Amino acid sequence: MQAYERKQLLERVERDGATVGADIPETIEVQGEAIDLRTFVFEIKRRETVPAGERDRVEQAKQNLRRERNERLELIEEGDISREKGEELAGSIIGIDRALNALESLGPTNLEREQKAQQAADTKRWMSFLKKALGQDDDAATRRGR
């Protein structure tokens, strides 16, 4: 493969809208194991929330997909491959990105973070209220002293 062909493939893969209209591959080989990627993603996405037992599985899948994506990208960047193999790799990387986007957009992990942040904010407001009610608020003490 020529250097300009590599550059074109890399630009295609890294383009912002590369996954628009792209399909999630039916199956993909990750770490030497064939995975029914499309079925897995749709199975997870059809639920409103991901059960606690499935979260680890989803996180592991995302990690494996990222690793596989990086390996394929490295092959395009530095591998001794044909143009056809490069095209195939680029298409699979875009499909992996599409699957990752779908899995990243799942709400539960974000909802968990939001819930923790909300609890922390509630605790902070509650402590602030208690300090004011007990006269321990620095601003209130300063105002009373004037």
Coordinates of N, CA and C in Angstrom, one line a residue:
M1 N 0.9 -1.2 0.0 CA 0.0 0.0 0.0 C 0.9 1.2 0.0
Q2 N 0.5 2.2 -0.8 CA 1.2 3.5 -0.9 C 1.0 4.3 0.3
A3 N 1.9 5.3 0.6 CA 1.7 6.2 1.8 C 0.5 7.0 1.7
Y4 N 0.2 7.5 0.5 CA -1.0 8.4 0.3 C -2.3 7.6 0.5
E5 N -2.3 6.3 0.2 CA -3.4 5.4 0.4 C -3.7 5.2 1.9
R6 N -2.6 5.0 2.6 CA -2.6 4.9 4.1 C -3.3 6.1 4.7
K7 N -2.8 7.3 4.2 CA -3.2 8.5 4.8 C -4.7 8.7 4.5
Q8 N -5.2 8.3 3.3 CA -6.6 8.4 3.0 C -7.4 7.6 3.9
L9 N -7.0 6.3 4.1 CA -7.7 5.4 5.0 C -7.8 5.9 6.4
L10 N -6.7 6.4 6.9 CA -6.6 7.0 8.3 C -7.5 8.2 8.4
E11 N -7.5 9.0 7.4 CA -8.4 10.2 7.4 C -9.9 9.8 7.4
R12 N -10.2 8.8 6.6 CA -11.5 8.2 6.6 C -12.0 7.7 7.9
V13 N -11.1 7.0 8.6 CA -11.4 6.4 9.9 C -11.6 7.4 10.9
E14 N -10.8 8.5 10.9 CA -10.8 9.5 12.0 C -11.8 10.6 11.7
R15 N -12.4 10.6 10.6 CA -13.3 11.7 10.3 C -14.5 11.7 11.3
D16 N -14.9 12.9 11.7 CA -16.0 13.1 12.7 C -17.2 12.3 12.3
G17 N -17.7 12.4 11.1 CA -19.0 11.8 10.8 C -18.8 10.4 10.2
A18 N -17.7 9.8 10.4 CA -17.4 8.5 9.8 C -18.4 7.4 10.1
T19 N -19.0 7.4 11.3 CA -19.9 6.4 11.7 C -21.4 6.7 11.2
V20 N -21.6 7.9 10.7 CA -23.0 8.2 10.3 C -23.3 7.3 9.1
G21 N -24.4 6.6 9.3 CA -24.9 5.6 8.3 C -24.2 4.3 8.3
A22 N -23.2 4.2 9.1 CA -22.4 2.9 9.1 C -23.2 1.8 9.9
D23 N -23.0 0.6 9.5 CA -23.7 -0.5 10.2 C -22.7 -1.1 11.2
I24 N -23.3 -1.6 12.3 CA -22.5 -2.4 13.2 C -22.3 -3.8 12.6
P25 N -21.1 -4.2 12.6 CA -20.8 -5.6 12.0 C -21.6 -6.7 12.6
E26 N -22.1 -7.6 11.8 CA -22.9 -8.7 12.3 C -22.0 -9.5 13.3
T27 N -20.8 -9.9 12.9 CA -19.9 -10.6 13.7 C -18.5 -9.9 13.6
I28 N -17.7 -10.0 14.6 CA -16.3 -9.5 14.5 C -15.4 -10.4 15.4
E29 N -14.2 -10.5 14.9 CA -13.3 -11.3 15.7 C -12.4 -10.4 16.5
V30 N -12.6 -10.6 17.9 CA -11.8 -9.8 18.8 C -11.0 -10.8 19.7
Q31 N -9.7 -10.6 19.7 CA -8.8 -11.4 20.5 C -8.9 -12.9 20.1
G32 N -9.1 -13.1 18.8 CA -9.2 -14.5 18.3 C -10.5 -15.1 18.5
E33 N -11.5 -14.4 19.0 CA -12.8 -15.0 19.3 C -13.9 -14.3 18.5
A34 N -14.8 -15.0 17.8 CA -15.8 -14.4 17.0 C -16.9 -14.0 18.0
I35 N -17.4 -12.7 17.8 CA -18.5 -12.2 18.7 C -19.6 -11.7 17.8
D36 N -20.8 -12.0 18.1 CA -22.0 -11.5 17.4 C -22.3 -10.1 17.9
L37 N -21.5 -9.2 17.3 CA -21.5 -7.8 17.8 C -22.8 -7.1 17.7
R38 N -23.5 -7.2 16.5 CA -24.7 -6.5 16.3 C -25.8 -7.0 17.3
T39 N -25.9 -8.3 17.4 CA -26.8 -8.9 18.4 C -26.6 -8.4 19.8
F40 N -25.3 -8.4 20.2 CA -25.0 -8.0 21.5 C -25.4 -6.5 21.8
V41 N -25.0 -5.7 20.8 CA -25.3 -4.2 21.0 C -26.9 -4.0 21.0
F42 N -27.6 -4.7 20.1 CA -29.0 -4.5 20.1 C -29.7 -5.1 21.3
E43 N -29.2 -6.2 21.8 CA -29.7 -6.8 23.0 C -29.5 -5.9 24.2
I44 N -28.4 -5.2 24.3 CA -28.1 -4.3 25.4 C -28.9 -3.0 25.3
K45 N -29.0 -2.5 24.1 CA -29.7 -1.2 23.8 C -31.2 -1.3 24.0
R46 N -31.8 -2.5 23.8 CA -33.3 -2.6 23.8 C -33.8 -2.5 25.2
R47 N -32.9 -2.7 26.2 CA -33.4 -2.5 27.6 C -33.3 -1.0 28.0
E48 N -34.2 -0.6 28.9 CA -34.2 0.8 29.3 C -33.0 1.0 30.2
T49 N -32.6 0.0 31.0 CA -31.5 0.2 31.9 C -30.7 -1.1 31.8
V50 N -29.4 -1.0 32.0 CA -28.5 -2.2 32.0 C -28.5 -2.7 33.4
P51 N -28.9 -4.0 33.6 CA -28.8 -4.5 35.0 C -27.4 -4.5 35.5
A52 N -27.3 -4.5 36.8 CA -25.9 -4.4 37.4 C -25.0 -5.5 37.0
G53 N -25.5 -6.8 36.8 CA -24.7 -7.9 36.4 C -24.2 -7.7 35.0
E54 N -24.9 -7.0 34.1 CA -24.5 -6.8 32.7 C -23.6 -5.7 32.6
R55 N -23.5 -4.7 33.5 CA -22.6 -3.6 33.4 C -21.2 -4.0 33.2
D56 N -20.7 -5.0 34.0 CA -19.3 -5.4 33.9 C -19.1 -6.0 32.5
R57 N -20.1 -6.8 32.0 CA -20.0 -7.4 30.7 C -19.9 -6.3 29.6
V58 N -20.7 -5.3 29.7 CA -20.7 -4.2 28.7 C -19.4 -3.4 28.8
E59 N -18.9 -3.1 30.0 CA -17.6 -2.4 30.1 C -16.5 -3.2 29.6
Q60 N -16.5 -4.5 29.8 CA -15.4 -5.4 29.3 C -15.5 -5.5 27.7
A61 N -16.7 -5.5 27.2 CA -16.9 -5.5 25.7 C -16.4 -4.2 25.2
K62 N -16.7 -3.1 25.8 CA -16.2 -1.8 25.3 C -14.6 -1.8 25.3
Q63 N -14.1 -2.3 26.4 CA -12.6 -2.3 26.5 C -12.0 -3.2 25.4
N64 N -12.6 -4.3 25.2 CA -12.1 -5.2 24.1 C -12.2 -4.6 22.8
L65 N -13.3 -3.9 22.5 CA -13.5 -3.3 21.2 C -12.5 -2.2 21.0
R66 N -12.3 -1.4 22.0 CA -11.3 -0.3 21.9 C -9.9 -0.9 21.6
R67 N -9.5 -2.0 22.3 CA -8.2 -2.6 22.0 C -8.2 -3.1 20.6
E68 N -9.2 -3.8 20.2 CA -9.2 -4.3 18.8 C -9.2 -3.2 17.8
R69 N -9.9 -2.1 18.0 CA -9.9 -0.9 17.1 C -8.4 -0.4 17.0
N70 N -7.7 -0.3 18.1 CA -6.4 0.3 18.1 C -5.4 -0.7 17.4
E71 N -5.6 -2.0 17.5 CA -4.8 -2.9 16.8 C -5.0 -2.8 15.3
R72 N -6.2 -2.7 14.9 CA -6.5 -2.6 13.5 C -6.0 -1.3 12.9
L73 N -6.2 -0.2 13.7 CA -5.7 1.1 13.3 C -4.1 1.1 13.1
E74 N -3.5 0.4 14.0 CA -2.0 0.3 13.9 C -1.6 -0.5 12.7
L75 N -2.4 -1.5 12.3 CA -2.1 -2.3 11.1 C -2.2 -1.4 9.9
I76 N -3.2 -0.5 9.8 CA -3.3 0.4 8.7 C -2.1 1.4 8.7
E77 N -1.8 1.9 9.9 CA -0.7 2.9 10.0 C 0.7 2.3 9.6
E78 N 1.0 1.1 10.1 CA 2.3 0.6 10.0 C 2.4 -0.8 9.3
G79 N 1.3 -1.5 9.1 CA 1.4 -2.9 8.7 C 1.7 -3.0 7.2
D80 N 2.3 -4.1 6.8 CA 2.6 -4.4 5.4 C 1.4 -5.1 4.9
I81 N 0.4 -4.3 4.4 CA -0.9 -4.8 4.0 C -1.2 -4.3 2.6
S82 N -2.1 -5.0 1.9 CA -2.6 -4.5 0.6 C -3.6 -3.4 0.8
R83 N -3.9 -2.7 -0.3 CA -5.0 -1.7 -0.3 C -6.3 -2.3 0.1
E84 N -6.6 -3.5 -0.4 CA -7.9 -4.2 -0.1 C -8.0 -4.5 1.3
K85 N -6.9 -5.0 1.9 CA -6.9 -5.3 3.4 C -7.1 -4.1 4.2
G86 N -6.4 -3.0 3.7 CA -6.6 -1.7 4.4 C -8.0 -1.2 4.3
E87 N -8.7 -1.4 3.2 CA -10.1 -1.0 3.1 C -11.0 -1.8 4.0
E88 N -10.7 -3.1 4.1 CA -11.4 -4.0 4.9 C -11.2 -3.6 6.4
L89 N -10.0 -3.3 6.8 CA -9.7 -2.8 8.2 C -10.4 -1.5 8.5
A90 N -10.4 -0.6 7.5 CA -11.0 0.7 7.8 C -12.5 0.5 8.0
G91 N -13.1 -0.3 7.1 CA -14.6 -0.5 7.3 C -14.9 -1.2 8.6
S92 N -14.0 -2.1 9.1 CA -14.3 -2.8 10.4 C -14.1 -1.8 11.5
I93 N -13.1 -0.9 11.4 CA -12.9 0.1 12.4 C -14.1 1.0 12.6
I94 N -14.6 1.4 11.4 CA -15.8 2.3 11.5 C -17.0 1.6 12.1
G95 N -17.1 0.3 11.8 CA -18.2 -0.5 12.4 C -18.0 -0.7 13.9
I96 N -16.7 -0.8 14.3 CA -16.4 -0.9 15.8 C -16.7 0.4 16.4
D97 N -16.4 1.5 15.8 CA -16.7 2.8 16.3 C -18.2 3.0 16.5
R98 N -18.9 2.5 15.5 CA -20.4 2.6 15.6 C -20.9 1.8 16.8
A99 N -20.4 0.6 17.0 CA -20.8 -0.2 18.1 C -20.4 0.5 19.4
L100 N -19.2 1.1 19.5 CA -18.8 1.8 20.7 C -19.6 3.0 21.0
N101 N -20.0 3.7 19.9 CA -20.9 4.9 20.1 C -22.2 4.4 20.7
A102 N -22.7 3.3 20.2 CA -24.0 2.8 20.7 C -23.9 2.4 22.2
L103 N -22.8 1.7 22.5 CA -22.6 1.2 23.9 C -22.3 2.4 24.8
E104 N -21.5 3.4 24.3 CA -21.2 4.5 25.2 C -22.4 5.4 25.5
S105 N -23.4 5.4 24.6 CA -24.6 6.2 24.8 C -25.6 5.6 25.8
L106 N -25.3 4.4 26.3 CA -26.2 3.8 27.2 C -26.3 4.6 28.5
G107 N -27.5 4.8 29.0 CA -27.7 5.7 30.1 C -27.2 5.2 31.4
P108 N -27.3 3.9 31.8 CA -27.1 3.6 33.2 C -25.8 4.0 33.8
T109 N -24.7 3.9 33.1 CA -23.4 4.3 33.6 C -23.5 5.8 33.9
N110 N -24.0 6.6 32.9 CA -24.1 8.0 33.1 C -25.1 8.3 34.2
L111 N -26.2 7.6 34.3 CA -27.2 7.8 35.3 C -26.6 7.6 36.7
E112 N -25.8 6.5 36.8 CA -25.1 6.3 38.1 C -24.3 7.5 38.5
R113 N -23.5 8.0 37.6 CA -22.7 9.2 37.9 C -23.5 10.4 38.2
E114 N -24.6 10.5 37.5 CA -25.5 11.7 37.8 C -26.1 11.5 39.2
Q115 N -26.5 10.3 39.5 CA -27.1 10.0 40.8 C -26.1 10.3 42.0
K116 N -24.8 9.9 41.8 CA -23.8 10.1 42.8 C -23.5 11.6 42.9
A117 N -23.5 12.3 41.8 CA -23.3 13.8 41.8 C -24.5 14.5 42.5
Q118 N -25.7 14.0 42.2 CA -26.9 14.6 42.9 C -26.8 14.3 44.4
Q119 N -26.4 13.1 44.8 CA -26.4 12.8 46.2 C -25.3 13.7 46.9
A120 N -24.2 13.9 46.2 CA -23.1 14.7 46.8 C -23.6 16.2 46.9
A121 N -24.3 16.7 45.9 CA -24.9 18.0 45.9 C -25.9 18.2 47.0
D122 N -26.8 17.1 47.2 CA -27.8 17.1 48.3 C -27.1 17.2 49.6
T123 N -26.1 16.4 49.8 CA -25.4 16.3 51.1 C -24.7 17.7 51.4
K124 N -24.2 18.3 50.4 CA -23.5 19.6 50.5 C -24.6 20.7 50.9
R125 N -25.7 20.6 50.2 CA -26.8 21.6 50.6 C -27.3 21.4 52.0
W126 N -27.4 20.1 52.4 CA -27.9 19.7 53.7 C -27.0 20.2 54.8
M127 N -25.7 20.0 54.6 CA -24.7 20.4 55.5 C -24.6 22.0 55.6
S128 N -24.8 22.6 54.5 CA -24.8 24.1 54.5 C -26.0 24.6 55.3
F129 N -27.2 24.0 55.1 CA -28.4 24.3 55.8 C -28.2 24.1 57.3
L130 N -27.6 23.0 57.7 CA -27.4 22.7 59.1 C -26.4 23.7 59.7
K131 N -25.4 24.1 59.0 CA -24.4 25.0 59.5 C -25.1 26.4 59.8
K132 N -26.0 26.8 58.8 CA -26.7 28.1 59.0 C -27.7 28.0 60.1
A133 N -28.4 26.9 60.2 CA -29.4 26.7 61.3 C -28.7 26.7 62.7
L134 N -27.5 26.2 62.8 CA -26.8 26.1 64.0 C -25.9 27.3 64.3
G135 N -25.9 28.3 63.3 CA -25.1 29.5 63.5 C -23.6 29.3 63.3
Q136 N -23.3 28.2 62.6 CA -21.9 27.9 62.3 C -21.4 28.4 60.9
D137 N -22.3 29.1 60.2 CA -21.9 29.5 58.9 C -21.0 30.8 59.0
D138 N -19.9 30.8 58.4 CA -18.9 31.9 58.5 C -19.6 33.2 58.1
D139 N -20.3 33.2 57.0 CA -20.9 34.4 56.5 C -21.9 35.0 57.5
A140 N -22.7 34.0 58.1 CA -23.7 34.4 59.1 C -23.1 35.0 60.3
A141 N -22.0 34.4 60.7 CA -21.3 34.9 61.9 C -20.7 36.3 61.7
T142 N -20.2 36.5 60.5 CA -19.6 37.8 60.1 C -20.7 38.8 60.1
R143 N -21.9 38.5 59.6 CA -23.0 39.4 59.5 C -23.5 39.8 60.9
R144 N -23.6 38.8 61.8 CA -24.0 39.0 63.2 C -23.1 39.9 63.9
G145 N -21.8 39.8 63.6 CA -20.8 40.6 64.3 C -20.7 42.1 63.9
R146 N -21.4 42.4 62.8 CA -21.3 43.8 62.4 C -22.4 44.6 63.0

